[in-house]
Structures are given as structure tokens and as C-alpha cells.
C-alpha atoms as one frame of an Amber mdcrd trajectory, in Angstrom:
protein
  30.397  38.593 -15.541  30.799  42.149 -15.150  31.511  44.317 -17.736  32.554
  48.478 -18.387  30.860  49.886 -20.972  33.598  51.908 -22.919  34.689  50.157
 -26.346  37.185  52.030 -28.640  39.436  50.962 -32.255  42.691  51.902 -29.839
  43.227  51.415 -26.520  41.263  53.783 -23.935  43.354  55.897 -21.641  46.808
  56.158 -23.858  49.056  58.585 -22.599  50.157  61.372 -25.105  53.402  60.400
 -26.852  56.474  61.270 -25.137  54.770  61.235 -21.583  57.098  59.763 -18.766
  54.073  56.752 -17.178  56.550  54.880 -14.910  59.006  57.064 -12.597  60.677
  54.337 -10.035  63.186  56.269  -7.335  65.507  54.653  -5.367  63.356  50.933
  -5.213  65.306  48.907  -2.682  63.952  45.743  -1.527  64.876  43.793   1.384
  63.646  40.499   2.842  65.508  39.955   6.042  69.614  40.284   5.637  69.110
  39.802   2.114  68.734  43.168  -0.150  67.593  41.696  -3.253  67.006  45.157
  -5.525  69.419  48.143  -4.199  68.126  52.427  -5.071  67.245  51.160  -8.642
  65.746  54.183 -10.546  64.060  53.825 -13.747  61.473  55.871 -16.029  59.383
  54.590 -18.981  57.732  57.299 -21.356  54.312  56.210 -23.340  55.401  54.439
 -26.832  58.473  53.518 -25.386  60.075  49.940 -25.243  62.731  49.499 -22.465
  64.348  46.531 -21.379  65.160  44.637 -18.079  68.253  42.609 -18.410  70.636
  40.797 -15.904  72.195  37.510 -14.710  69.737  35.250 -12.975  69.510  36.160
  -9.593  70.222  39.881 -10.221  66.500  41.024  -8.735  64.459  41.629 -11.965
  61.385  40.011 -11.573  61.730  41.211  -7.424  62.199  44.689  -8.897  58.760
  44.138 -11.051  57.048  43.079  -8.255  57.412  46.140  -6.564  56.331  48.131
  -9.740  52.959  46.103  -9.732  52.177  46.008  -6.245  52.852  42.677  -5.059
  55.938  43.847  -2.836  56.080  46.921  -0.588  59.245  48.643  -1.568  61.348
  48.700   1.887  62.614  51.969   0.287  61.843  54.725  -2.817  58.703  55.129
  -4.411  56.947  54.179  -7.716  54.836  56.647 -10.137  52.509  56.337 -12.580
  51.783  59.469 -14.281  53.046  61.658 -11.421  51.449  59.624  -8.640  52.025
  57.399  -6.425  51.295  54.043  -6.974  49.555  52.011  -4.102  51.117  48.867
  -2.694  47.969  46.827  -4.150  48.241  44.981  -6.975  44.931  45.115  -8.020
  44.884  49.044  -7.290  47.891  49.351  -9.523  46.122  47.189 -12.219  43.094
  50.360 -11.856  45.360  52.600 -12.195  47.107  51.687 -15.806  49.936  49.566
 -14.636  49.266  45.411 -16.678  51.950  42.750 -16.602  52.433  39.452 -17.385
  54.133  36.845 -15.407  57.281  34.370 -16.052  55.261  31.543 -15.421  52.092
  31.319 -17.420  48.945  32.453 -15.102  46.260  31.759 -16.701  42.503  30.113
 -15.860  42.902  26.704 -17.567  39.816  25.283 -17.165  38.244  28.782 -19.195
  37.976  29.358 -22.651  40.314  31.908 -24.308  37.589  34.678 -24.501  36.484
  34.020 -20.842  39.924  34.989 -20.031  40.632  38.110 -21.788  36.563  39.269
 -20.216  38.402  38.490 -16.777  41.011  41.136 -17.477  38.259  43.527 -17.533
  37.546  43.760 -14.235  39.235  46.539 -13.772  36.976  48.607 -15.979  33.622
  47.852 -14.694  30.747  50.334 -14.381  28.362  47.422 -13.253  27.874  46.786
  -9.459  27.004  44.234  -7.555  23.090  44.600  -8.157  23.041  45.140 -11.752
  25.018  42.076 -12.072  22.449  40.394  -9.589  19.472  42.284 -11.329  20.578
  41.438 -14.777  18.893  44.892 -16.092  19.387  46.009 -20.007  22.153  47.976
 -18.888  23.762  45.416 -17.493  23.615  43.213 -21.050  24.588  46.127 -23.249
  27.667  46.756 -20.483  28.364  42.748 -21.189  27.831  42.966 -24.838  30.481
  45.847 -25.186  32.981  44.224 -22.876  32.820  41.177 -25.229  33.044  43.304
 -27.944  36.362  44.678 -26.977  37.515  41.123 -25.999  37.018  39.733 -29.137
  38.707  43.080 -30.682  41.678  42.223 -28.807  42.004  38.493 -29.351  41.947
  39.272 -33.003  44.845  42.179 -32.031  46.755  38.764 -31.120  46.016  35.962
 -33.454  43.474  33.934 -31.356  40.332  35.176 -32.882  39.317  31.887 -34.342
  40.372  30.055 -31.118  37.672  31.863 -28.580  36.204  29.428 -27.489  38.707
  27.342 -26.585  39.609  26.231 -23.225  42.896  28.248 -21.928  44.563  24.932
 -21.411  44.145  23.344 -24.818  46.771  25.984 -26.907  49.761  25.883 -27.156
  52.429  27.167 -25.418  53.252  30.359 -27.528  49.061  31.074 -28.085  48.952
  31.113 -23.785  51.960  33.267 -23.793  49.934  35.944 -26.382  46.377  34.874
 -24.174  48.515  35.929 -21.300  48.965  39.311 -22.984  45.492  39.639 -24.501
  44.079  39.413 -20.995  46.729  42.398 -19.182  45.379  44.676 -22.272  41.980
  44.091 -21.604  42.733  46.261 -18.637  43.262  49.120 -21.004  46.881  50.411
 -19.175  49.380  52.695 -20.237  51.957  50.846 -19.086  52.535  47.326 -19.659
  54.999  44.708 -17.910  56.106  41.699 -19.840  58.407  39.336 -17.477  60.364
  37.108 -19.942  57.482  37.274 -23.226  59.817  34.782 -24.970  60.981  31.958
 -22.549  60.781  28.213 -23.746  59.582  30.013 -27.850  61.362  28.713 -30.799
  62.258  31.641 -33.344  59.289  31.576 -35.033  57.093  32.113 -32.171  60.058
  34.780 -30.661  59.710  36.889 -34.020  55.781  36.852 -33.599  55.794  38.256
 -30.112  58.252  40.642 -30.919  56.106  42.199 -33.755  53.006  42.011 -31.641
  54.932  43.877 -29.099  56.204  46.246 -31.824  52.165  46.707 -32.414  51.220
  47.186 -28.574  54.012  50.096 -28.746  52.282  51.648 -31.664  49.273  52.277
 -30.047  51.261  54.408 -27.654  51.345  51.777 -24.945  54.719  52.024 -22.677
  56.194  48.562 -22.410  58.912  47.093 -20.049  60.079  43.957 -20.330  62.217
  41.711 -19.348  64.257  38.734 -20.939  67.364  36.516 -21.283  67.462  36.351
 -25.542  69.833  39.083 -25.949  68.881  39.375 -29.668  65.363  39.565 -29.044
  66.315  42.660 -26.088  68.508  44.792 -28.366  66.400  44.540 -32.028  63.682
  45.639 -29.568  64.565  47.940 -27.383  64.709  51.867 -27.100  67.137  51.804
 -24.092  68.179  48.587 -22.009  68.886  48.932 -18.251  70.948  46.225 -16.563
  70.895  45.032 -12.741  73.639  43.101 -11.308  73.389  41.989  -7.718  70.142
  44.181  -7.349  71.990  47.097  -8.511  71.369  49.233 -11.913  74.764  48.783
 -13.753  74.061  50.806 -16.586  71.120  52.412 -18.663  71.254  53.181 -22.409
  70.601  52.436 -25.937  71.677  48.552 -27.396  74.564  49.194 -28.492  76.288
  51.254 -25.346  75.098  48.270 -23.221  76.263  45.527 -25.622  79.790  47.617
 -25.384  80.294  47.695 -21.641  83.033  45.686 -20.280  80.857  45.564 -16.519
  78.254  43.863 -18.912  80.033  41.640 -20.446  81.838  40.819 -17.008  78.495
  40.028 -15.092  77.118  37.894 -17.696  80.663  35.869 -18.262  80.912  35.717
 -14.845  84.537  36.752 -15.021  86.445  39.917 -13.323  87.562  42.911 -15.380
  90.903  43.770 -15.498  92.134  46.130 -12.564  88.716  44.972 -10.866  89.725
  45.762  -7.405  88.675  42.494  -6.183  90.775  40.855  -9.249  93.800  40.909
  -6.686  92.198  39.432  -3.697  91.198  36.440  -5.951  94.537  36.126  -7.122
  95.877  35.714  -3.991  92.758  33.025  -2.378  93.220  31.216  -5.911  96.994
  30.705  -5.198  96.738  29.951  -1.694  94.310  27.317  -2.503  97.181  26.032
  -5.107  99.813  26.005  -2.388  97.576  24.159  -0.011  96.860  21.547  -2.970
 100.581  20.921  -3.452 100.350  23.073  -6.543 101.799  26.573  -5.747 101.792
  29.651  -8.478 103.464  32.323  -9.265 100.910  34.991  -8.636 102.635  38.251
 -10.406 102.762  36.105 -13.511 100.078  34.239 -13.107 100.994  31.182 -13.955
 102.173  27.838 -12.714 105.707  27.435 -12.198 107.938  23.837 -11.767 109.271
  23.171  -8.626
């Protein structure tokens, strides 16, 4: 395996505090008819926690794809650290951008360490014939990389399970193996699509204190998740899509406050919604065609 030869107690490459790493203008995404994210703009400074929230369906995870490379934006542009990021995943990867995925990627049939060395990848100051040649520098590269990938296992709790195959933990240990692995890549900015999904409380209070610790080391992190507790006792601002659009942006308790917010996750229309009328009027035309008619101004059914 090939290995970069850079080993450090925090992670290399941290942005200075403060620093906006993500700048996403005007993302739109369309496949077909179908625009699935719609001019979403979003920024992420280093040591910052922001979340991703929204109905399902509302173009989260699409709008993540296009942060990490793995959709072309049909519109807008992404930045890390003032430049543009390449529609290549595993460019954006080099360039400081991890993430981890909703459904659980990793190489089963590996043990946990082998796993986390994979993430490094990205690092490497080996080529192709020192790996081939199997030189001294070539072991010393391979004994630092395992050096750091033992550091960061112990960072998550799986020290003592190195060794293990990938597939044998369970389900909350692959979910921090997941995360181990996207650090090992040393990034500024890291991705976490739905950290918590399927955890009991237990294991949700764990990741949210190891993602409290990722944040202290001045890593950016954007994430996004349906527990609405874990979002707003974690969060530094929230930003909610709806329909691929961003409804609103701010800190927990503006978001938990709006009435669109509340709408789009209740699924029900405000009052003086301007489509609360039209509605109104299909709902009681489907009444009178039932045998059932209503009284629309009052809203209610009436005898006949």
C-alpha cells in the first residue's frame, strides 16, 4: 500500500479559524425535466458545524453530490478555499473536501486499519516504482501512514478493534470507521450525509461528541440529518431545502421558529399560502363530485 509521509498530533492542512472552506453559488442540478437542487448557495467557515435539513426528497444528498464531485452542477460553481473545485471526486478528495455516505461504504472483507490506510491515498508521496521497488523510503512512508491510521482510529474508539475485518462491527463502529477513513485524507472540510441514521441514543450522543471533537481541531463540517435534536444541539447555523430550494439559513432556534419550516415538514399549507385557496376549491369540488358538497368560505361541511 502506498503511503505519504507527513504524520502530525492534529490534522495536517487545517484552515485558520474563521476561514470561509466551502463557498457553493447558485448549485442547480437538473437531470432531464426534473430540477432536483434549484440556485442553492451556501458557505462553511473552518471550525464551523452547519447543518443540511429538509423533507425527504428535498435534494440534500443531490446537493452533496455536487459539492464532492460526483455530479456536474448543470449551473453555479463550488469553492474550496477560493477555488474552484473540479468535477472529480477523487480530485475534490486531493483537494480537502472528505464525506461520508448515507449508506455505509466501506471494504468489508478488510480489516478496520486497512480501511482507514485506504483513505490515505490521497496523500501519497510514493509512486508507482517505489511501491514496486519496495526501497527504505518506501517502508518508513508505510510506517508513518500507519502511524497516523492508528492515531486516528484511537481519535474514534476503534483502537483495540484494528484488526478486525470491516464487516464484523457493528453498525455504529462502521458508521465512526466510515469517518476514520474520510479523515485519513487530512481535509478541511468534511461531509457527513445522515452520521446518525438507524443509531439508538447512545450511539447518537457518541457521534455527536466525536463530531464536536473533529470541529475542535478546526475541521469545517456539514452534515446532514433527519433527528432534529441531534441538528439543533449541534449546529452553528442550519440551512433548509424544500423542493431543491434553500428555504431559510440561520441559527437553531430562527429555523425551529419558521412557520415555512414547520409547513414543509407537516406537510400542511400556511395560512394565506397562495396556493391554500386553490386547494380549497379542488378539495370541495372533489366533495361535490362524491355526493358530499362543502361550504368552502367556512370550511366546513354543511347538511343538505
Amino acid at each position: 500500500m502506498t503511503t505519504d509521509t507527513t504524520t502530525t498530533d492534529t490534522f495536517p492542512g487545517t484552515p485558520t479559524p474563521g476561514r470561509t472552506v466551502l463557498d457553493a453559488r447558485g448549485v442547480t442540478m437538473r437531470f432531464g425535466g426534473l430540477t432536483a437542487v434549484s440556485g442553492v448557495d451556501l458557505t462553511v467557515r473552518s471550525g464551523e458545524i452547519v447543518g443540511l435539513i429538509g423533507p425527504n426528497g428535498a435534494g440534500k444528498t443531490t446537493f452533496f453530490n455536487c459539492l464532492t464531485g460526483l455530479y456536474t452542477p448543470t449551473e453555479g460553481e463550488v469553492r474550496y478555499k477560493d477555488k474552484l473545485l473540479p468535477p472529480q471526486s477523487f480530485k475534490v478528495t486531493a483537494a480537502g473536501v472528505a464525506r461520508t455516505f448515507q449508506n455505509i461504504r466501506l471494504f468489508a472483507n478488510m480489516t478496520v486499519l486497512e480501511n482507514v490506510l485506504v483513505g490515505r491515498h490521497t496523500r501519497t508521496k510514493e509512486g508507482f516504482w517505489s511501491a514496486v521497488l519496495r526501497g527504505p523510503g518506501f517502508h518508513r512512508a508505510e510506517a508513518t501512514s500507519r502511524a497516523r491510521a492508528t492515531e486516528l482510529l484511537q481519535f474514534v474508539g476503534l483502537s483495540e478493534k484494528a484488526d478486525h475485518l470491516a464487516r464484523n462491527l457493528p453498525y455504529g463502529e462502521q458508521r465512526k470507521l466510515e469517518i476514520a477513513r474520510a479523515l485519513a485524507s487530512e481535509p478541511g472540510l468534511l461531509l457527513l450525509d445522515e452520521p446518525t441514521a438507524g443509531m439508538n441514543p447512545q450511539e447518537t450522543r457518541a457521534t455527536e461528541e466525536l463530531v464536536f471533537a473533529i470541529r475542535d481541531q478546526g475541521i469545517a463540517v456539514l452534515v446532514i440529518e433527519h433527528d432534529m435534536r441531534f441538528i439543533f444541539n449541534l449546529c452553528d447555523r442550519v440551512a433548509v431545502l424544500v423542493q431543491g430550494k434553500k428555504l431559510i439559513e440561520g441559527d437553531s432556534a430562527t429555523v425551529q421558529g419558521d412557520e415555512r419550516v414547520i409547513a414543509a415538514y407537516l406537510g400542511e399549507p400556511l395560512e394565506n399560502d397562495p396556493g391554500a385557496a386553490e386547494a380549497a376549491e379542488v378539495e370541495a369540488a372533489q366533495a361535490q363530485a362524491a355526493g358530499h358538497p362543502k361550504d368552502t368560505a367556512a370550511g366546513k361541511e354543511t347538511d343538505r
